[in-house]
Amino acid sequence: MEYNINPSVFTNVFVFPSAIADKYLKLCKGEHLKVIIYILRSSSNKPSMQEISDALDISLYDVEEAILFWADAGILVTDNISKTEKTKVLKKSLKPDRDDVAKRGLEDPKIKYLLAETQLKFGRCLKTNETQTLVWLYDDLGLDVSLILFIVEYAIQNNKKNMRFIESIATDWADKEIETIEQAEEQVRLLALYDKSWAVVCKAFGIERRKPSKKEETLSLLWVNDWKISPEMLKEAYDICVDSKSKYSFAYIAKIIENWHNNGYKKVEDIKPKANDKMQGAYDIDLFEKMLNSKD
């Protein structure tokens, strides 16, 4: 198949070091490439690790590993990460090859059990990369077999029967030092609350049910679960935002809801003008602007 580059794409470009293409394309992982492209494209803003994680839908561990990889390659400069830390993370990212997996399965009955149980749960033979990941979770991350199988079951129940999702959850829990089934169950309960709260917010705002940013996730839980903000109140905040800004702004809506909460407003009637007010049935958008901007 022959191909040509569409010249129109060059109307909006950014600088990309040729060394990445010349030296590291064969060496880097897919996540490494995604992260460095995102960083280079957003270089003027210098995105945080969390922002990169949210934008690319990859774990914080993968982001850190990618940054350390490119720092070790000399593409990025990191002032606060020692060479020891770089070596530790890069070494940790290496997964066992097929021979190592087979050897570990013979040496350790726990690994043999882990692979067999996961295969039963998947309902098929495991692929080489899947067995490598499972052994890596046990040997390198140090997770207990029961906890790994708990994560596998959680992934299946959420229709995400893939090793990338399992690895993402496992590395996140390892960072949070979740080591027991009891801690895992509490984390799953919290994740369910986050998901339910975000679903309520999306429905109230009339927006697509996408993966939320960390801020959206945290505030959704606060509004729905802690402050008990009703869907009607959420929709009212959204409507006020759009009427005022002519666009959807999560940050602006957050200020509106915080103001209502601080003033003890519990229902829509509390925020609507009274019948004898001058602006009957309307909102004083200018007043809302002053109230919101007074905290900036």
PDB file of C-alpha atoms in Angstrom, residues 54-265:
ATOM      1  CA  ASP A  54      -6.061  11.622  33.279  1.00  0.00           C
ATOM      2  CA  ALA A  55      -5.509  12.810  29.710  1.00  0.00           C
ATOM      3  CA  LEU A  56      -3.989   9.543  28.464  1.00  0.00           C
ATOM      4  CA  ASP A  57      -6.055   7.185  30.653  1.00  0.00           C
ATOM      5  CA  ILE A  58      -2.979   5.416  32.007  1.00  0.00           C
ATOM      6  CA  SER A  59      -1.866   4.820  35.580  1.00  0.00           C
ATOM      7  CA  LEU A  60       0.311   7.226  37.554  1.00  0.00           C
ATOM      8  CA  TYR A  61       2.894   4.456  37.801  1.00  0.00           C
ATOM      9  CA  ASP A  62       3.065   4.233  33.991  1.00  0.00           C
ATOM     10  CA  VAL A  63       3.440   8.018  33.771  1.00  0.00           C
ATOM     11  CA  GLU A  64       6.265   8.026  36.317  1.00  0.00           C
ATOM     12  CA  GLU A  65       7.961   5.106  34.591  1.00  0.00           C
ATOM     13  CA  ALA A  66       7.760   6.926  31.245  1.00  0.00           C
ATOM     14  CA  ILE A  67       9.167  10.159  32.675  1.00  0.00           C
ATOM     15  CA  LEU A  68      12.050   8.260  34.251  1.00  0.00           C
ATOM     16  CA  PHE A  69      12.685   6.416  30.971  1.00  0.00           C
ATOM     17  CA  TRP A  70      12.962   9.680  29.019  1.00  0.00           C
ATOM     18  CA  ALA A  71      15.007  11.282  31.793  1.00  0.00           C
ATOM     19  CA  ASP A  72      17.413   8.351  31.636  1.00  0.00           C
ATOM     20  CA  ALA A  73      17.546   8.807  27.850  1.00  0.00           C
ATOM     21  CA  GLY A  74      18.402  12.486  28.273  1.00  0.00           C
ATOM     22  CA  ILE A  75      15.193  13.754  26.646  1.00  0.00           C
ATOM     23  CA  LEU A  76      13.732  15.075  29.906  1.00  0.00           C
ATOM     24  CA  VAL A  77      15.525  16.666  32.854  1.00  0.00           C
ATOM     25  CA  THR A  78      14.380  15.785  36.371  1.00  0.00           C
ATOM     26  CA  ASP A  79      15.983  17.677  39.229  1.00  0.00           C
ATOM     27  CA  ASN A  80      14.440  15.819  42.148  1.00  0.00           C
ATOM     28  CA  ILE A  81      14.838  12.168  41.148  1.00  0.00           C
ATOM     29  CA  SER A  82      18.013  10.351  42.048  1.00  0.00           C
ATOM     30  CA  LYS A  83      19.697   7.819  39.817  1.00  0.00           C
ATOM     31  CA  THR A  84      18.886   5.139  42.390  1.00  0.00           C
ATOM     32  CA  GLU A  85      15.174   5.909  42.081  1.00  0.00           C
ATOM     33  CA  LYS A  86      15.421   5.834  38.289  1.00  0.00           C
ATOM     34  CA  THR A  87      17.100   2.436  38.354  1.00  0.00           C
ATOM     35  CA  LYS A  88      14.552   1.100  40.828  1.00  0.00           C
ATOM     36  CA  VAL A  89      11.544   2.084  38.730  1.00  0.00           C
ATOM     37  CA  LEU A  90      13.050   1.053  35.408  1.00  0.00           C
ATOM     38  CA  LYS A  91      14.138  -2.289  36.811  1.00  0.00           C
ATOM     39  CA  LYS A  92      10.708  -2.778  38.337  1.00  0.00           C
ATOM     40  CA  SER A  93       9.090  -2.270  34.927  1.00  0.00           C
ATOM     41  CA  LEU A  94      10.883  -5.277  33.423  1.00  0.00           C
ATOM     42  CA  LYS A  95       8.623  -8.327  33.304  1.00  0.00           C
ATOM     43  CA  PRO A  96       9.781 -11.953  33.261  1.00  0.00           C
ATOM     44  CA  ASP A  97      10.140 -13.694  29.913  1.00  0.00           C
ATOM     45  CA  ARG A  98       8.376 -16.943  29.005  1.00  0.00           C
ATOM     46  CA  ASP A  99      11.138 -19.147  30.405  1.00  0.00           C
ATOM     47  CA  ASP A 100      11.173 -17.244  33.701  1.00  0.00           C
ATOM     48  CA  VAL A 101       7.395 -17.617  34.034  1.00  0.00           C
ATOM     49  CA  ALA A 102       7.610 -21.368  33.467  1.00  0.00           C
ATOM     50  CA  LYS A 103      10.464 -21.642  35.956  1.00  0.00           C
ATOM     51  CA  ARG A 104       8.627 -19.631  38.625  1.00  0.00           C
ATOM     52  CA  GLY A 105       5.522 -21.762  38.103  1.00  0.00           C
ATOM     53  CA  LEU A 106       7.545 -24.877  38.899  1.00  0.00           C
ATOM     54  CA  GLU A 107       9.390 -23.285  41.825  1.00  0.00           C
ATOM     55  CA  ASP A 108       6.465 -21.654  43.606  1.00  0.00           C
ATOM     56  CA  PRO A 109       3.106 -23.450  44.003  1.00  0.00           C
ATOM     57  CA  LYS A 110       1.455 -20.086  44.744  1.00  0.00           C
ATOM     58  CA  ILE A 111       2.333 -18.826  41.268  1.00  0.00           C
ATOM     59  CA  LYS A 112       1.130 -22.072  39.732  1.00  0.00           C
ATOM     60  CA  TYR A 113      -2.167 -21.628  41.591  1.00  0.00           C
ATOM     61  CA  LEU A 114      -2.410 -17.955  40.550  1.00  0.00           C
ATOM     62  CA  LEU A 115      -1.999 -18.777  36.860  1.00  0.00           C
ATOM     63  CA  ALA A 116      -4.413 -21.723  37.005  1.00  0.00           C
ATOM     64  CA  GLU A 117      -7.137 -19.764  38.831  1.00  0.00           C
ATOM     65  CA  THR A 118      -6.842 -16.770  36.517  1.00  0.00           C
ATOM     66  CA  GLN A 119      -7.117 -19.075  33.524  1.00  0.00           C
ATOM     67  CA  LEU A 120     -10.319 -20.559  34.972  1.00  0.00           C
ATOM     68  CA  LYS A 121     -11.763 -17.099  35.606  1.00  0.00           C
ATOM     69  CA  PHE A 122     -10.885 -15.967  32.068  1.00  0.00           C
ATOM     70  CA  GLY A 123     -12.355 -19.162  30.613  1.00  0.00           C
ATOM     71  CA  ARG A 124      -9.438 -19.596  28.217  1.00  0.00           C
ATOM     72  CA  CYS A 125      -5.704 -20.194  28.064  1.00  0.00           C
ATOM     73  CA  LEU A 126      -3.653 -17.224  29.190  1.00  0.00           C
ATOM     74  CA  LYS A 127      -1.480 -15.397  26.693  1.00  0.00           C
ATOM     75  CA  THR A 128       2.252 -15.089  27.308  1.00  0.00           C
ATOM     76  CA  ASN A 129       2.059 -11.389  28.183  1.00  0.00           C
ATOM     77  CA  GLU A 130      -0.772 -12.125  30.641  1.00  0.00           C
ATOM     78  CA  THR A 131       1.223 -14.750  32.535  1.00  0.00           C
ATOM     79  CA  GLN A 132       4.210 -12.388  32.556  1.00  0.00           C
ATOM     80  CA  THR A 133       2.109  -9.630  34.115  1.00  0.00           C
ATOM     81  CA  LEU A 134       0.645 -11.917  36.791  1.00  0.00           C
ATOM     82  CA  VAL A 135       4.079 -13.174  37.837  1.00  0.00           C
ATOM     83  CA  TRP A 136       5.366  -9.585  37.840  1.00  0.00           C
ATOM     84  CA  LEU A 137       2.518  -8.493  40.128  1.00  0.00           C
ATOM     85  CA  TYR A 138       3.459 -11.250  42.554  1.00  0.00           C
ATOM     86  CA  ASP A 139       7.259 -11.103  42.382  1.00  0.00           C
ATOM     87  CA  ASP A 140       7.954  -7.396  41.794  1.00  0.00           C
ATOM     88  CA  LEU A 141       4.954  -5.569  43.220  1.00  0.00           C
ATOM     89  CA  GLY A 142       4.804  -8.042  46.075  1.00  0.00           C
ATOM     90  CA  LEU A 143       1.024  -8.497  46.000  1.00  0.00           C
ATOM     91  CA  ASP A 144      -0.465 -11.555  47.668  1.00  0.00           C
ATOM     92  CA  VAL A 145      -2.024 -14.173  45.386  1.00  0.00           C
ATOM     93  CA  SER A 146      -5.426 -13.715  47.031  1.00  0.00           C
ATOM     94  CA  LEU A 147      -5.290  -9.966  46.375  1.00  0.00           C
ATOM     95  CA  ILE A 148      -4.306 -10.445  42.716  1.00  0.00           C
ATOM     96  CA  LEU A 149      -7.190 -12.884  42.231  1.00  0.00           C
ATOM     97  CA  PHE A 150      -9.511 -10.380  43.930  1.00  0.00           C
ATOM     98  CA  ILE A 151      -8.448  -7.778  41.350  1.00  0.00           C
ATOM     99  CA  VAL A 152      -8.956 -10.282  38.520  1.00  0.00           C
ATOM    100  CA  GLU A 153     -12.491 -10.987  39.770  1.00  0.00           C
ATOM    101  CA  TYR A 154     -13.177  -7.263  40.125  1.00  0.00           C
ATOM    102  CA  ALA A 155     -12.066  -6.692  36.521  1.00  0.00           C
ATOM    103  CA  ILE A 156     -14.325  -9.481  35.241  1.00  0.00           C
ATOM    104  CA  GLN A 157     -17.335  -8.157  37.170  1.00  0.00           C
ATOM    105  CA  ASN A 158     -16.774  -4.746  35.578  1.00  0.00           C
ATOM    106  CA  ASN A 159     -16.525  -6.203  32.051  1.00  0.00           C
ATOM    107  CA  LYS A 160     -12.847  -5.287  31.851  1.00  0.00           C
ATOM    108  CA  LYS A 161     -11.295  -8.705  31.462  1.00  0.00           C
ATOM    109  CA  ASN A 162      -7.955  -7.463  30.245  1.00  0.00           C
ATOM    110  CA  MET A 163      -4.527  -7.441  31.826  1.00  0.00           C
ATOM    111  CA  ARG A 164      -3.953  -3.730  31.246  1.00  0.00           C
ATOM    112  CA  PHE A 165      -6.867  -2.864  33.543  1.00  0.00           C
ATOM    113  CA  ILE A 166      -5.764  -5.456  36.108  1.00  0.00           C
ATOM    114  CA  GLU A 167      -2.200  -4.108  36.102  1.00  0.00           C
ATOM    115  CA  SER A 168      -3.451  -0.521  36.438  1.00  0.00           C
ATOM    116  CA  ILE A 169      -5.571  -1.376  39.490  1.00  0.00           C
ATOM    117  CA  ALA A 170      -2.796  -3.488  41.013  1.00  0.00           C
ATOM    118  CA  THR A 171      -0.117  -0.790  40.705  1.00  0.00           C
ATOM    119  CA  ASP A 172      -2.513   1.834  42.060  1.00  0.00           C
ATOM    120  CA  TRP A 173      -3.313  -0.332  45.079  1.00  0.00           C
ATOM    121  CA  ALA A 174       0.356  -1.096  45.633  1.00  0.00           C
ATOM    122  CA  ASP A 175       1.053   2.661  45.734  1.00  0.00           C
ATOM    123  CA  LYS A 176      -1.773   3.053  48.253  1.00  0.00           C
ATOM    124  CA  GLU A 177      -0.351   0.147  50.302  1.00  0.00           C
ATOM    125  CA  ILE A 178      -3.534  -1.897  50.007  1.00  0.00           C
ATOM    126  CA  GLU A 179      -2.408  -5.335  51.118  1.00  0.00           C
ATOM    127  CA  THR A 180      -5.422  -7.186  52.546  1.00  0.00           C
ATOM    128  CA  ILE A 181      -8.784  -8.326  51.185  1.00  0.00           C
ATOM    129  CA  GLU A 182     -10.502  -6.098  53.750  1.00  0.00           C
ATOM    130  CA  GLN A 183      -8.628  -3.041  52.455  1.00  0.00           C
ATOM    131  CA  ALA A 184      -9.405  -4.087  48.880  1.00  0.00           C
ATOM    132  CA  GLU A 185     -13.120  -4.422  49.629  1.00  0.00           C
ATOM    133  CA  GLU A 186     -13.145  -0.929  51.131  1.00  0.00           C
ATOM    134  CA  GLN A 187     -11.357   0.427  48.053  1.00  0.00           C
ATOM    135  CA  VAL A 188     -13.901  -1.256  45.760  1.00  0.00           C
ATOM    136  CA  ARG A 189     -16.720   0.252  47.823  1.00  0.00           C
ATOM    137  CA  LEU A 190     -15.121   3.682  47.434  1.00  0.00           C
ATOM    138  CA  LEU A 191     -14.638   3.190  43.683  1.00  0.00           C
ATOM    139  CA  ALA A 192     -18.320   2.255  43.371  1.00  0.00           C
ATOM    140  CA  LEU A 193     -19.288   5.445  45.212  1.00  0.00           C
ATOM    141  CA  TYR A 194     -17.091   7.516  42.890  1.00  0.00           C
ATOM    142  CA  ASP A 195     -18.656   5.857  39.856  1.00  0.00           C
ATOM    143  CA  LYS A 196     -22.233   6.260  41.116  1.00  0.00           C
ATOM    144  CA  SER A 197     -21.688   9.909  42.056  1.00  0.00           C
ATOM    145  CA  TRP A 198     -20.149  10.725  38.681  1.00  0.00           C
ATOM    146  CA  ALA A 199     -23.088   9.006  36.935  1.00  0.00           C
ATOM    147  CA  VAL A 200     -25.540  11.229  38.851  1.00  0.00           C
ATOM    148  CA  VAL A 201     -23.584  14.358  37.902  1.00  0.00           C
ATOM    149  CA  CYS A 202     -23.329  13.389  34.214  1.00  0.00           C
ATOM    150  CA  LYS A 203     -27.066  12.731  34.020  1.00  0.00           C
ATOM    151  CA  ALA A 204     -27.918  16.012  35.775  1.00  0.00           C
ATOM    152  CA  PHE A 205     -25.597  17.995  33.498  1.00  0.00           C
ATOM    153  CA  GLY A 206     -26.713  16.102  30.393  1.00  0.00           C
ATOM    154  CA  ILE A 207     -23.127  15.311  29.423  1.00  0.00           C
ATOM    155  CA  GLU A 208     -21.502  12.156  28.074  1.00  0.00           C
ATOM    156  CA  ARG A 209     -20.556   9.507  30.645  1.00  0.00           C
ATOM    157  CA  ARG A 210     -16.791   9.629  30.083  1.00  0.00           C
ATOM    158  CA  LYS A 211     -13.859   8.919  32.390  1.00  0.00           C
ATOM    159  CA  PRO A 212     -13.752  11.808  34.885  1.00  0.00           C
ATOM    160  CA  SER A 213     -10.662  13.757  35.833  1.00  0.00           C
ATOM    161  CA  LYS A 214      -9.465  13.409  39.416  1.00  0.00           C
ATOM    162  CA  LYS A 215     -11.053  16.756  40.316  1.00  0.00           C
ATOM    163  CA  GLU A 216     -14.382  15.832  38.706  1.00  0.00           C
ATOM    164  CA  GLU A 217     -14.350  12.479  40.478  1.00  0.00           C
ATOM    165  CA  THR A 218     -13.546  13.980  43.892  1.00  0.00           C
ATOM    166  CA  LEU A 219     -16.075  16.817  43.679  1.00  0.00           C
ATOM    167  CA  SER A 220     -18.830  14.539  42.363  1.00  0.00           C
ATOM    168  CA  LEU A 221     -18.430  12.323  45.419  1.00  0.00           C
ATOM    169  CA  LEU A 222     -18.405  15.374  47.696  1.00  0.00           C
ATOM    170  CA  TRP A 223     -21.592  16.827  46.181  1.00  0.00           C
ATOM    171  CA  VAL A 224     -23.653  13.658  45.891  1.00  0.00           C
ATOM    172  CA  ASN A 225     -22.428  11.553  48.800  1.00  0.00           C
ATOM    173  CA  ASP A 226     -21.307  14.081  51.442  1.00  0.00           C
ATOM    174  CA  TRP A 227     -23.271  17.263  50.776  1.00  0.00           C
ATOM    175  CA  LYS A 228     -26.359  15.411  49.483  1.00  0.00           C
ATOM    176  CA  ILE A 229     -26.837  17.837  46.591  1.00  0.00           C
ATOM    177  CA  SER A 230     -29.925  16.692  44.660  1.00  0.00           C
ATOM    178  CA  PRO A 231     -29.939  16.090  40.882  1.00  0.00           C
ATOM    179  CA  GLU A 232     -32.330  19.046  40.578  1.00  0.00           C
ATOM    180  CA  MET A 233     -29.827  21.332  42.315  1.00  0.00           C
ATOM    181  CA  LEU A 234     -27.018  20.014  40.107  1.00  0.00           C
ATOM    182  CA  LYS A 235     -29.047  20.735  36.980  1.00  0.00           C
ATOM    183  CA  GLU A 236     -29.868  24.211  38.278  1.00  0.00           C
ATOM    184  CA  ALA A 237     -26.158  24.927  38.775  1.00  0.00           C
ATOM    185  CA  TYR A 238     -25.434  23.690  35.254  1.00  0.00           C
ATOM    186  CA  ASP A 239     -28.194  25.888  33.781  1.00  0.00           C
ATOM    187  CA  ILE A 240     -26.924  28.974  35.621  1.00  0.00           C
ATOM    188  CA  CYS A 241     -23.396  28.290  34.361  1.00  0.00           C
ATOM    189  CA  VAL A 242     -24.510  27.967  30.732  1.00  0.00           C
ATOM    190  CA  ASP A 243     -26.775  31.039  30.986  1.00  0.00           C
ATOM    191  CA  SER A 244     -23.900  33.063  32.411  1.00  0.00           C
ATOM    192  CA  LYS A 245     -20.912  31.708  30.487  1.00  0.00           C
ATOM    193  CA  SER A 246     -22.629  30.383  27.345  1.00  0.00           C
ATOM    194  CA  LYS A 247     -20.618  27.203  27.839  1.00  0.00           C
ATOM    195  CA  TYR A 248     -20.087  24.309  30.239  1.00  0.00           C
ATOM    196  CA  SER A 249     -17.486  25.013  32.934  1.00  0.00           C
ATOM    197  CA  PHE A 250     -17.016  22.441  35.676  1.00  0.00           C
ATOM    198  CA  ALA A 251     -14.944  24.873  37.765  1.00  0.00           C
ATOM    199  CA  TYR A 252     -17.660  27.538  37.566  1.00  0.00           C
ATOM    200  CA  ILE A 253     -20.366  25.023  38.526  1.00  0.00           C
ATOM    201  CA  ALA A 254     -18.209  23.905  41.454  1.00  0.00           C
ATOM    202  CA  LYS A 255     -18.108  27.478  42.786  1.00  0.00           C
ATOM    203  CA  ILE A 256     -21.888  27.797  42.469  1.00  0.00           C
ATOM    204  CA  ILE A 257     -22.517  24.564  44.375  1.00  0.00           C
ATOM    205  CA  GLU A 258     -19.959  25.452  47.056  1.00  0.00           C
ATOM    206  CA  ASN A 259     -21.676  28.812  47.546  1.00  0.00           C
ATOM    207  CA  TRP A 260     -25.075  27.131  47.901  1.00  0.00           C
ATOM    208  CA  HIS A 261     -23.691  24.635  50.390  1.00  0.00           C
ATOM    209  CA  ASN A 262     -22.062  27.379  52.483  1.00  0.00           C
ATOM    210  CA  ASN A 263     -25.375  29.262  52.547  1.00  0.00           C
ATOM    211  CA  GLY A 264     -27.323  26.180  53.611  1.00  0.00           C
ATOM    212  CA  TYR A 265     -29.437  25.924  50.453  1.00  0.00           C
TER     213      TYR A 265
END
